[in-house]
Structures are given as C-alpha cells and as structure tokens.
Short mmCIF file of C-alpha atoms in Angstrom, two decimals:
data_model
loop_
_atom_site.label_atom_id
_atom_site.label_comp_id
_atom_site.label_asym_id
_atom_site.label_seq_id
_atom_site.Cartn_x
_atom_site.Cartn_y
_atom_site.Cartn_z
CA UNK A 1 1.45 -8.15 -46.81
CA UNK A 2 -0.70 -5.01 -44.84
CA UNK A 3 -2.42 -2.70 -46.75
CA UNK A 4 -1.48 1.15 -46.98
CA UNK A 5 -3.14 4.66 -47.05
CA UNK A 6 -1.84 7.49 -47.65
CA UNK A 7 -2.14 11.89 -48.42
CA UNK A 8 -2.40 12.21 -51.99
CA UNK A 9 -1.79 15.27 -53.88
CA UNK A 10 -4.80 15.24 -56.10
CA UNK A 11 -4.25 19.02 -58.22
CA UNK A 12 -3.58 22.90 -57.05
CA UNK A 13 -5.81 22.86 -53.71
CA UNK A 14 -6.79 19.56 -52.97
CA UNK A 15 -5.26 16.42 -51.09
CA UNK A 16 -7.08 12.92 -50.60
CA UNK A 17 -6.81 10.12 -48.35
CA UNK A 18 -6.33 6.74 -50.64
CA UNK A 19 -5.25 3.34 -50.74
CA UNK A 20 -1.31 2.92 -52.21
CA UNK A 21 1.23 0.51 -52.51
CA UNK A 22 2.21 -1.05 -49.10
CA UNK A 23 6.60 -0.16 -48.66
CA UNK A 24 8.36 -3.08 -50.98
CA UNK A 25 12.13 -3.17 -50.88
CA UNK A 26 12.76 -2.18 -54.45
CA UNK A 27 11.51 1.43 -55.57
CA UNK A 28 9.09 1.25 -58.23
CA UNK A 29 7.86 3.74 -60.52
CA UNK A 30 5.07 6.46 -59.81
CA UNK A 31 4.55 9.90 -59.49
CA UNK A 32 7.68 11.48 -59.53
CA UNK A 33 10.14 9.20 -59.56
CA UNK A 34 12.98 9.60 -61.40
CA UNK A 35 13.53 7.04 -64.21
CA UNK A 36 16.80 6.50 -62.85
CA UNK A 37 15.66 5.55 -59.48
CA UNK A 38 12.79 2.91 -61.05
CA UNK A 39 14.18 -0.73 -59.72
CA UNK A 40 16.46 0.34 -57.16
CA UNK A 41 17.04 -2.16 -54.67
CA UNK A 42 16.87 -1.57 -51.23
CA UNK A 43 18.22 -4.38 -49.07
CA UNK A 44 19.30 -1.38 -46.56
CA UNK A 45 16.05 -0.32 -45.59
CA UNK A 46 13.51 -0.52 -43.02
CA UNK A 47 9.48 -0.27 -42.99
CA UNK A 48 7.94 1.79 -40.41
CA UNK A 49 4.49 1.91 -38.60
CA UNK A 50 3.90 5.73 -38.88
CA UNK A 51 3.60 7.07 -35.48
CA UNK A 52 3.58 10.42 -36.12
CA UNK A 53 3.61 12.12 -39.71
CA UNK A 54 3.51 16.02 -39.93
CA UNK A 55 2.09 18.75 -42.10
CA UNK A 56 4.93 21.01 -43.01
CA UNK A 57 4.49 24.98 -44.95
CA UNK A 58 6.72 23.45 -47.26
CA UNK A 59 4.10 20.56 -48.45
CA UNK A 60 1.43 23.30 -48.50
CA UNK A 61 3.89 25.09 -51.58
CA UNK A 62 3.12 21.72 -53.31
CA UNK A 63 -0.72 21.45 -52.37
CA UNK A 64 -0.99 25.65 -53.40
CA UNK A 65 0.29 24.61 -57.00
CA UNK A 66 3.19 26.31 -56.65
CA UNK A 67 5.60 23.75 -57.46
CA UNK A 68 5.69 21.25 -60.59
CA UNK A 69 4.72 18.39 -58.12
CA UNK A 70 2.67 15.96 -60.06
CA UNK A 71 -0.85 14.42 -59.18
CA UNK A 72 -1.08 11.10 -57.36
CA UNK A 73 1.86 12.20 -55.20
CA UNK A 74 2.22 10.71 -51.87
CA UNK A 75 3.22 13.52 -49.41
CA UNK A 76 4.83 13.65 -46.22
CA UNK A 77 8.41 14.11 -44.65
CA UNK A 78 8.13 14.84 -41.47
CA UNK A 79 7.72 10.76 -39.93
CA UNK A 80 8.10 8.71 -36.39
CA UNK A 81 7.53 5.67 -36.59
CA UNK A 82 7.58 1.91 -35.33
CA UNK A 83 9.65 -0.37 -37.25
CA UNK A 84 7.78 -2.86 -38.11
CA UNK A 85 10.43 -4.73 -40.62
CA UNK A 86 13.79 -4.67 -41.85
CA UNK A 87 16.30 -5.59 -45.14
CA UNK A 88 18.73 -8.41 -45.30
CA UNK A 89 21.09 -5.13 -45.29
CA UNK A 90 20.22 -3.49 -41.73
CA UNK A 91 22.51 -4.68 -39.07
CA UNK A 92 21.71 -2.12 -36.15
CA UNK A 93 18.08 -1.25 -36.64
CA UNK A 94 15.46 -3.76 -35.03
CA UNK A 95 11.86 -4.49 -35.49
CA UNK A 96 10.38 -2.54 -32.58
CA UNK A 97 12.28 0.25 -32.57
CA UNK A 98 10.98 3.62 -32.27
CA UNK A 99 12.65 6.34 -34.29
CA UNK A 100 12.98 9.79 -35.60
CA UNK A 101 13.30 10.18 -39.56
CA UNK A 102 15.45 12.78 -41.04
CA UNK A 103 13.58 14.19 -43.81
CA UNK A 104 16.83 14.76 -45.79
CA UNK A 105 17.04 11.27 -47.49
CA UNK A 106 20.99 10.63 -47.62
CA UNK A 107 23.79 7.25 -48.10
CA UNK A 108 25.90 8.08 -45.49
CA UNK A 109 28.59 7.17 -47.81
CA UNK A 110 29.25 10.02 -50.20
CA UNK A 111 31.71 12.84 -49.62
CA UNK A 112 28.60 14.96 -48.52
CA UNK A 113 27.26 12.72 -46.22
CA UNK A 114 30.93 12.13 -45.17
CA UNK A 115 31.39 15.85 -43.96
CA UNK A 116 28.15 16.04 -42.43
CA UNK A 117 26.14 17.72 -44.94
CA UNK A 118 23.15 15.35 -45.51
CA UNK A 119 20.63 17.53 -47.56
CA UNK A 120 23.13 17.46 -49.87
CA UNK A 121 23.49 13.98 -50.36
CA UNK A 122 24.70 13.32 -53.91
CA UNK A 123 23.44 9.54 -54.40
CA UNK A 124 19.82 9.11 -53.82
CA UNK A 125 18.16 11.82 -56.12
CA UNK A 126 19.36 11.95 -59.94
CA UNK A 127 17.92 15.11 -60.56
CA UNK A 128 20.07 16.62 -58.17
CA UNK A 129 22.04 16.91 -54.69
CA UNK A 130 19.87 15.92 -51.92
CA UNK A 131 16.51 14.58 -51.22
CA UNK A 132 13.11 13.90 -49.12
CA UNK A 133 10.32 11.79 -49.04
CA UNK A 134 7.13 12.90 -51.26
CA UNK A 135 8.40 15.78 -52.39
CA UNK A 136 8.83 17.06 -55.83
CA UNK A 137 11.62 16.70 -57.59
CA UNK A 138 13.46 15.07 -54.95
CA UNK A 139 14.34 11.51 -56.50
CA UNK A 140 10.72 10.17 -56.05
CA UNK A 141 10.61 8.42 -52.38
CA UNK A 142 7.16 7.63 -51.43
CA UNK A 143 5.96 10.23 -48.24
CA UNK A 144 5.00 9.36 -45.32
CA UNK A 145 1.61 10.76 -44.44
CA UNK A 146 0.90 7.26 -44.56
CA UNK A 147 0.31 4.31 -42.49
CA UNK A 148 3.49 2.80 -43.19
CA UNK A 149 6.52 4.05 -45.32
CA UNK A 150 10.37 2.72 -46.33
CA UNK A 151 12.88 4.14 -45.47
CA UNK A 152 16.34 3.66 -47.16
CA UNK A 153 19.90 3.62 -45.54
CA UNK A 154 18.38 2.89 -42.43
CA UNK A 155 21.10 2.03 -40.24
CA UNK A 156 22.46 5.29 -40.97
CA UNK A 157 19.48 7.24 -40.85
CA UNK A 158 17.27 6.63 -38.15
CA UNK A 159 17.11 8.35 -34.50
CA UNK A 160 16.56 5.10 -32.20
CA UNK A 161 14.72 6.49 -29.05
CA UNK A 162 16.90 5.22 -26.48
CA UNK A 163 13.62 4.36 -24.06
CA UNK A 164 10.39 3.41 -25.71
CA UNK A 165 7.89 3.94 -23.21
CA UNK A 166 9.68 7.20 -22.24
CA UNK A 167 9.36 8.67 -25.66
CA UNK A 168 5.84 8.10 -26.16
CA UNK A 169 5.38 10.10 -23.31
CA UNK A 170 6.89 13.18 -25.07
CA UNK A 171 5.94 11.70 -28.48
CA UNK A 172 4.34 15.13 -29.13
CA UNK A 173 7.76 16.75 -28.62
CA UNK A 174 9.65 14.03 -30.57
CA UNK A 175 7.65 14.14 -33.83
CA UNK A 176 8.96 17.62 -34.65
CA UNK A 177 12.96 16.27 -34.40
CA UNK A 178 12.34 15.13 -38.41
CA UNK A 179 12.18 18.43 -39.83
CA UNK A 180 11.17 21.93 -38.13
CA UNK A 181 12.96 21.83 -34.63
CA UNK A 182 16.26 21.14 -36.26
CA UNK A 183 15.28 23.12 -39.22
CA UNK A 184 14.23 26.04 -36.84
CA UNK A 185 17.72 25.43 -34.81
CA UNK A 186 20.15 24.93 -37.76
CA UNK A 187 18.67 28.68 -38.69
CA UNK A 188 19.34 30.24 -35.35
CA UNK A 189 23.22 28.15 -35.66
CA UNK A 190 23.46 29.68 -39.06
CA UNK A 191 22.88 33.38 -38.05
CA UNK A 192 24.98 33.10 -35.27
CA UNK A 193 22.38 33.09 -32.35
CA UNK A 194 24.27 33.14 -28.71
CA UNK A 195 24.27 34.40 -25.31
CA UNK A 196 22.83 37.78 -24.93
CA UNK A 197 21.80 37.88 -29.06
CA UNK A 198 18.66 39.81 -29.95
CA UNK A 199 16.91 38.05 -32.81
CA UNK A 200 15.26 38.94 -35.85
CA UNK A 201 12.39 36.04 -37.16
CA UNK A 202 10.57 36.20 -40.16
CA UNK A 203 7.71 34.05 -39.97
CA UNK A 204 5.64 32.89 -37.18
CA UNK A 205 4.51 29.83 -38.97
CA UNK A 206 5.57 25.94 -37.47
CA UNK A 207 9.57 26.95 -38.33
CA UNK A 208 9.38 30.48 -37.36
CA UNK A 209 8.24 29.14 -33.80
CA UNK A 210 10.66 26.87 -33.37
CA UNK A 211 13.05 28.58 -34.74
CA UNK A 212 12.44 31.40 -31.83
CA UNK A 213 12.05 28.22 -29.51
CA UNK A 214 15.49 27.61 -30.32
CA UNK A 215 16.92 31.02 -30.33
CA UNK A 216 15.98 30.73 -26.46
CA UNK A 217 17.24 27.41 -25.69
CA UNK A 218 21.01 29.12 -27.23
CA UNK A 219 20.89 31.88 -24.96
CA UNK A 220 19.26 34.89 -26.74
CA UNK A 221 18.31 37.66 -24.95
CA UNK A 222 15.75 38.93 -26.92
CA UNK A 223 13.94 37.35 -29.54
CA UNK A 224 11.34 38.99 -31.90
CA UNK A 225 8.71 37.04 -34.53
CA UNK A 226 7.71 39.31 -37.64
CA UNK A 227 4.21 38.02 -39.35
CA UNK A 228 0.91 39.33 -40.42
CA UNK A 229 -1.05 36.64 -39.11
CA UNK A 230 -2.49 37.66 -35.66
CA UNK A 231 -3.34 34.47 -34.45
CA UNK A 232 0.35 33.03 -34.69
CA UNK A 233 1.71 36.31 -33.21
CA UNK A 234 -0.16 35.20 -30.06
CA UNK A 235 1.32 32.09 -30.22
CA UNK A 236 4.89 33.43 -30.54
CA UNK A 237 4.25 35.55 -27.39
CA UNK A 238 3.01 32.62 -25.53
CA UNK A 239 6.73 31.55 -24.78
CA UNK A 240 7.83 34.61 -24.34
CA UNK A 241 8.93 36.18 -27.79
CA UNK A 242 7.94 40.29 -28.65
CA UNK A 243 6.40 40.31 -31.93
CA UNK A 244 5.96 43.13 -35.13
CA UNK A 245 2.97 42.72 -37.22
CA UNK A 246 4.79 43.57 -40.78
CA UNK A 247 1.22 44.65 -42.10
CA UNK A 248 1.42 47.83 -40.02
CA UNK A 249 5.02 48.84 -41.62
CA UNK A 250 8.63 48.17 -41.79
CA UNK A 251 9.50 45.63 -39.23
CA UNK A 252 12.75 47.78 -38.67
CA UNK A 253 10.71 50.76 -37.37
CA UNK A 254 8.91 48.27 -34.52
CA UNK A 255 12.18 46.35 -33.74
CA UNK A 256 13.55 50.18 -32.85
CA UNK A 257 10.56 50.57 -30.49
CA UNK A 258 11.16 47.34 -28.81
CA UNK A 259 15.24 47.26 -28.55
CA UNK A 260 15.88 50.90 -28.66
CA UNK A 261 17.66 50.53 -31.92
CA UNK A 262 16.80 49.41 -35.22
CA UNK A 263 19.04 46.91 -35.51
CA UNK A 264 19.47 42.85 -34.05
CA UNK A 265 22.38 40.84 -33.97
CA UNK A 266 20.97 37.73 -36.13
CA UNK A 267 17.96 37.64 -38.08
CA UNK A 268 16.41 33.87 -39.58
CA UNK A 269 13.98 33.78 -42.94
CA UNK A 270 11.40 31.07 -41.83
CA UNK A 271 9.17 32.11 -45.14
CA UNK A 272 10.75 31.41 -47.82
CA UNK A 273 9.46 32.52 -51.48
CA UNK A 274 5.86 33.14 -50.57
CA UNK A 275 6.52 36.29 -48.98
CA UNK A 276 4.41 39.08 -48.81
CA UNK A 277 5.23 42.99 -48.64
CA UNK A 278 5.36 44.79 -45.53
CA UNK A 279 3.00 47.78 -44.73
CA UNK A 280 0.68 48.74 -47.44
CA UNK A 281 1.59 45.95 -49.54
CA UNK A 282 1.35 42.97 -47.22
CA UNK A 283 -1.32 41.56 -49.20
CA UNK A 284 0.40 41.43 -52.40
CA UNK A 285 3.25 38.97 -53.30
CA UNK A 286 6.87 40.32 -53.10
CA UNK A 287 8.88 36.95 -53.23
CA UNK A 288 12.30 38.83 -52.11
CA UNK A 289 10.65 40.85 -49.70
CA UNK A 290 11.71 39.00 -46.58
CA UNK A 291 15.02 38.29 -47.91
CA UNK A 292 15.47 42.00 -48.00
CA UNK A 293 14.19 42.74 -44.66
CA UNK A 294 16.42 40.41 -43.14
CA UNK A 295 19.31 42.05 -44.35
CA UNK A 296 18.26 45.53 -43.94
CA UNK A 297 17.66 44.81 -40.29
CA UNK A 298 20.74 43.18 -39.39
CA UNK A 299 23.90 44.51 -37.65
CA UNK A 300 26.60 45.25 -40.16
CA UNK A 301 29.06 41.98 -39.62
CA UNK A 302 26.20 39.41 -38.76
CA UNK A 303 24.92 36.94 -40.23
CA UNK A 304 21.52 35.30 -41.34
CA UNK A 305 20.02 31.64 -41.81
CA UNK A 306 17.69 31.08 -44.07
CA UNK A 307 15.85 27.88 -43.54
CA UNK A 308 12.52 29.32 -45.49
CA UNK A 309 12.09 27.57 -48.39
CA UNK A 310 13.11 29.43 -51.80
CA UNK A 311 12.82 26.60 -55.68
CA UNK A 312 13.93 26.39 -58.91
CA UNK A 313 10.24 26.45 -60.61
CA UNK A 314 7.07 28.58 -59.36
CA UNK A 315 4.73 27.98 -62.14
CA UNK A 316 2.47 30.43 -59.93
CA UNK A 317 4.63 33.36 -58.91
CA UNK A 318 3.57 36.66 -60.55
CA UNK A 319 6.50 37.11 -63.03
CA UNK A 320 8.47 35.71 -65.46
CA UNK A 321 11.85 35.80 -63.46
CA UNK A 322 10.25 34.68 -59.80
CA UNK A 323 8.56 31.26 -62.28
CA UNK A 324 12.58 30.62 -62.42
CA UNK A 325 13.62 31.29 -59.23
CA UNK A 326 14.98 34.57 -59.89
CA UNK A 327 14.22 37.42 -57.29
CA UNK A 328 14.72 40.95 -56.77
CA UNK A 329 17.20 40.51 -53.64
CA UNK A 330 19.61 43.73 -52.85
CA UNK A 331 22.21 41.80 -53.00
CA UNK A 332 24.67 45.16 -52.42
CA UNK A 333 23.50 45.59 -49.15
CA UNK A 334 24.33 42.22 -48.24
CA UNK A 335 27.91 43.01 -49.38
CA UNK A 336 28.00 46.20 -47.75
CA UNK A 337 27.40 44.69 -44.58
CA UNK A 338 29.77 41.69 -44.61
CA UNK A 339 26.62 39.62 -43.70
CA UNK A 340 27.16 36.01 -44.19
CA UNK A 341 24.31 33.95 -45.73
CA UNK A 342 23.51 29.55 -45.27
CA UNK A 343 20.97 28.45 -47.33
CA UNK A 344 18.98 25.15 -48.35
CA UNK A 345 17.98 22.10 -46.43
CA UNK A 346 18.58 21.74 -42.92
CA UNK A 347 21.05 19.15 -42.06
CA UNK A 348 19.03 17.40 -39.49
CA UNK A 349 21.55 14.51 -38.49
CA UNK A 350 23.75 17.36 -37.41
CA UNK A 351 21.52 18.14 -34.61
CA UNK A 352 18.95 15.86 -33.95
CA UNK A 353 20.44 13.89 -31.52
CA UNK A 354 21.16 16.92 -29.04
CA UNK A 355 17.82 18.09 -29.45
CA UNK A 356 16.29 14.79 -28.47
CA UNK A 357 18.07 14.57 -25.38
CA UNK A 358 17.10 18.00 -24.67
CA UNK A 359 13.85 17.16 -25.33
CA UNK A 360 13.72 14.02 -22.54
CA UNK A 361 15.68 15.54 -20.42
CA UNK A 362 12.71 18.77 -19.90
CA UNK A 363 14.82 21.77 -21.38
CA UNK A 364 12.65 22.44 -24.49
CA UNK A 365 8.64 22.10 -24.88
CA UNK A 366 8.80 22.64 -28.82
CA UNK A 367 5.37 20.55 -29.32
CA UNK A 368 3.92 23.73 -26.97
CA UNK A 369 5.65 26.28 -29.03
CA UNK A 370 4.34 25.13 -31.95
CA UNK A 371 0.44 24.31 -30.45
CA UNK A 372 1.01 20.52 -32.10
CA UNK A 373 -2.35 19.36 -32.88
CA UNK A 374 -3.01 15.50 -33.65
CA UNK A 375 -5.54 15.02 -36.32
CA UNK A 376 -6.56 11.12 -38.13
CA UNK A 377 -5.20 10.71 -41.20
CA UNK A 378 -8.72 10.85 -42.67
CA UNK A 379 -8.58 14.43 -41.07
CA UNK A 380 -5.48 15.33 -43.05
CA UNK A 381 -7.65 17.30 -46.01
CA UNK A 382 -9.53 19.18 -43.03
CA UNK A 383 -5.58 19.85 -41.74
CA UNK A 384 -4.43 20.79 -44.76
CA UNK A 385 -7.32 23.53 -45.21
CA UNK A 386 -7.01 24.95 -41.94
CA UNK A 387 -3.08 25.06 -42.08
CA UNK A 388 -3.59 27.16 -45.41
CA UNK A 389 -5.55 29.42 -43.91
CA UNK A 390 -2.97 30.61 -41.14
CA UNK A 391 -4.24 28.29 -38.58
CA UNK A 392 -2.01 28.73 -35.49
CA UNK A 393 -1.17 25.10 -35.33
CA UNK A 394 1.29 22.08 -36.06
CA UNK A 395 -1.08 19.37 -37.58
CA UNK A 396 0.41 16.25 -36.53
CA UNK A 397 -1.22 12.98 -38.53
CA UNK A 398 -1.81 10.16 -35.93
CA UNK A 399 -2.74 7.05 -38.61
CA UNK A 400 -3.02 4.33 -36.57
CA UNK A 401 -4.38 6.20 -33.03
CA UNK A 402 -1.53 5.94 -30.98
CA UNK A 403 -1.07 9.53 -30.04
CA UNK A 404 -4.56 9.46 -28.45
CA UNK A 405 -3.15 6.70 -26.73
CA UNK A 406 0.43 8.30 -25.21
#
C-alpha cells in the first residue's frame, strides 16, 4: 500500500498539505461523512494517480468559511487521473487508463441518473440528492487534491481518453472537462446561447471564462463578461469577449453602449452567492445582486443559466435570511418576463464527451481562456491565496510532476 497527501481544510482561511489515508475500497469515517455512508463497500470503484486536480471558486466558499465544511476536510473535485487499480466490480475500466472525473458523484442506476441528470443522483449522498468529492455536505467522498483518490461507480463514471499519449499533449485542456468547461457550457445550453446570440456573463472568474469560451464555440455573436476585477477583464478580452466593469455602474447602461440596446438575448450567473453590488456598492455584499442583474438585463422571453453557486447555510453572509439561503431576488420581474431559470450542479456526463472531442480535435483552447496555471501540490496553500485574491488564473495541482512533463 502507497502513501497519500492531500489539501486539507484546516479553519476559515487556511488549507494544508498532509499525509491521509491512501483510497481503500470501503468508505470509512472522517470529516464529513455521513454516518450513513461509514462502511460502504465499494467493489465498483477504481483508484487513480491524480494527474491533474483543480482549484475551483466553489472550494474557495469552503476555505472563506462560508460554508459549514468541517476541519480536516480533504478538498478537491475537479480530478484526471491515471488508474492505477481497480474493484472486483469494474468490468470496462483498466489499470492504465487515463480519464476525466465528473465531479458530480452519481450510480448510474437511479431514475436520475437514468434520465441524465447526474448532480442529482439520489443514492450516494444521504443528506440529500447529488454529490462531489470533498465537499461539504455532499455524502463525505474523500477530494482529490491528492495524490491518489477513489472513485466509485467507475465504469459508469469515468471519461477514458481514447489516446493516451495524445491527451497528455492537451492535458492542460483536458483537466478542465471535470467541472468548469462543462459547467461553463451547460450555462450557456441553459440560457439558450445560439447562432447570432449576444450574451450576458456575470463573472469573469475560471466559470465565467469558460462559460464565454463556450458561448463562442455555440455560435454567439457577441459575448460580454461583467466583473470588477480588472485583471480577469483582460483575460476575458484576450479571446475576444467585450467586457463592463460593474464597479463603474449598472452593467445594463455599458451593455447599451456596446450593443446599441440595453438588452442581450441570454445572460449566465457564473458568481453565485458571493456577489457584490454594482456601482457605488461593489464593495459591499449584495448576495442577490447578480441574480437580479441577470434578469433585469435580459430580453423579455429568454432565458438564463445559473451555474454560480448559491447553499443552504452561509454562516458568514451579513443577515439572518442570506445565513439560510434566503435572498432578496425580484422574483416579479422574472415572471414578467417569461424568463426561464436552470439551476444547481452541472450535469457533466451530459456533455463531457463532446467537449473532449472538441478539445482533440483543435476547436476550443479552454486551458488558454482560463490562463491554467500548474502549481505542486505543496504549492496548493500559495494557490489557494492567490486565487482568493482575484488572481487571473486556473490553478491546476500537478502532484506527482507530470504536467511539467507533457
């Protein structure tokens, strides 16, 4: 048996490389796992060499102290990896294989899974419907910022790379097919994004950017990223995207002075519910204020996605109703509009496939959009720091040096 290290959430602010349990096919108890879920066996699963292991916004809500994740926490679900092993149970799935993990944890065999919607899977979390690895309250699966981590139902969840040498050429590119391309895709899908659409994007954070990566690679005509952070507004124009900095005003006024009109066909909410006010108030929490936006600046008819994360618990929003998940959202315009709304986890199975092959087959640089930066995983706190502080980057964990070495 190998040893294992891993990202640790340590308390509000502070991650820590250290030594944990090498993957063992039986789920044992720790941080956050659900009772329920202690001495489930796994005989489906696979362990994987991480490859690749990204830092997401939404693990920096659980590093911030704005979730009820608890201390000793393993993080991570954004993983590629190397199998390296396999369960009596895995049939399809061979040691050497290199794949893409979903981060939606899901059996393939409930009615959810059935119909193809896989963050809502309804048997591997027994707190609720759907699940990922290290993340709170979300069944307890050990993350991957690791060096090696399980993964369950692996037959049915794994992306096999068809060609091994091929995709550690565009491993870069790859690594982002277990969470933010799709995520950033399934947002554009949701809102309708087409041929000829001008685009609305909250957020030019990882998602945000490939989100407006994807609104290109479906056809749109236009495509504008809303943020207050400079830096990443100078990424978003790097492929092509006009930009409003919110922190000079309403994002409806600037979208006029770039379309003519202050209007868009679609609009996507990659921030979720640490939003900030727009204008004179963009430095002061205003959890629905994107939500808002989004609807105020869409066409009458259309429709948004809303891949930005919004939870249950926020033990550090600042009111009583936000701690519960309860915002201030003008919910009348929404119905005055006939806008149509999709919400909550991305269902990456759905697309990750097609986004691969558009990936090796030179249609989409989404490692480029992004500015994917590999870092050690003894570099992860330093990642973590920077990312907080609006660092225009995708911080990409390489544990065992093979990205230096595609």
């Amino acid at each position: 048996m190998s040893g294992n290290r891993g990202v640790s959430y340590e308390g509000p602010g502070k991650v820590e490389v250290r030594e944990t349990a090498y993957p063992d096919y039986e789920l044992k108890d720790g941080p956050g796992v659900n009772p329920a879920n202690v001495g489930r066996k796994l005989p489906h699963a696979a362990i994987l060499k991480s490859v690749a292991t990204n830092i997401c916004g939404s693990d920096q809500h659980m590093v911030r102290g704005r979730t009820t994740a608890p201390t000793g926490l393993i993080l991570g679900h954004e993983i590629t990896g190397e199998v390296v092993d396999t369960g009596p149970g895995v049939e399809f799935i061979k040691t050497g294989d290199l794949v893409s993990v979903p981060f939606n944890i899901s059996c393939g065999r409930c009615r959810n899974c059935k119909e193809g919607k896989t963050g809502v899977c309804e048997n591997v979390n027994p707190d609720r419907p759907g699940s990922a690895y290290g993340y709170v309250d979300m069944g307890g699966w050990v993350g991957g910022q690791a060096e090696y981590v399980l993964v369950p139902y692996a037959d049915w969840n794994l992306l096999k790379f068809p060609d091994k040498d091929q995709a550690m050429e565009k491993i870069l590119d790859l690594a982002m097919l277990s969470d933010i391309f799709p995520t950033g895709y399934h947002g554009c899908v949701s809102a309708g994004v087409g041929p000829g659409s001008t685009v609305y994007i909250a957020g030019a954070g990882p998602v945000g950017l490939a989100a407006a990566c994807s609104a290109f690679l479906l056809g749109a005509a236009v495509v504008i990223v809303g943020d207050l952070n400079k830096e990443r507004l100078e990424q978003a124009r790097s492929f092509g995207c006009e930009t409003v900095n919110v922190a000079e005003g309403d994002p409806k006024d600037q979208i006029e002075q770039i379309l003519g009109v202050p209007e868009v066909d679609c609009a996507v909410d990659a921030v979720g519910f640490e939003a900030r006010g727009h204008g004179e108030d963009a430095q002061r929490e205003q959890p629905a204020s994107v939500l808002n936006t989004v609807m105020d600046v869409t066409r009458a008819g259309g429709a948004l996605g809303i891949p930005g994360l919004y939870v249950t618990g926020d033990p550090g929003a600042a009111d009583e109703a936000a701690k519960r998940g309860s915002l201030s959202i003008q919910i009348g315009l929404g119905w005055a509009k006939s806008l149509s709304f999709v919400t909550g986890q991305c269902p990456v199975m759905r697309y990750h496939r097609q986004l691969m092959q558009a990936i090796l087959h030179d249609r989409v640089q989404i490692a480029k959009a992004v500015n994917a930066t590999p870092i050690s995983l003894d570099e992860a706190p330093r990642g973590y720091q920077e990312f907080d502080k609006g660092a225009a980057r995708k911080y990409v964990i390489d544990p065992h040096g093979m990205l230096a070495a595609a």
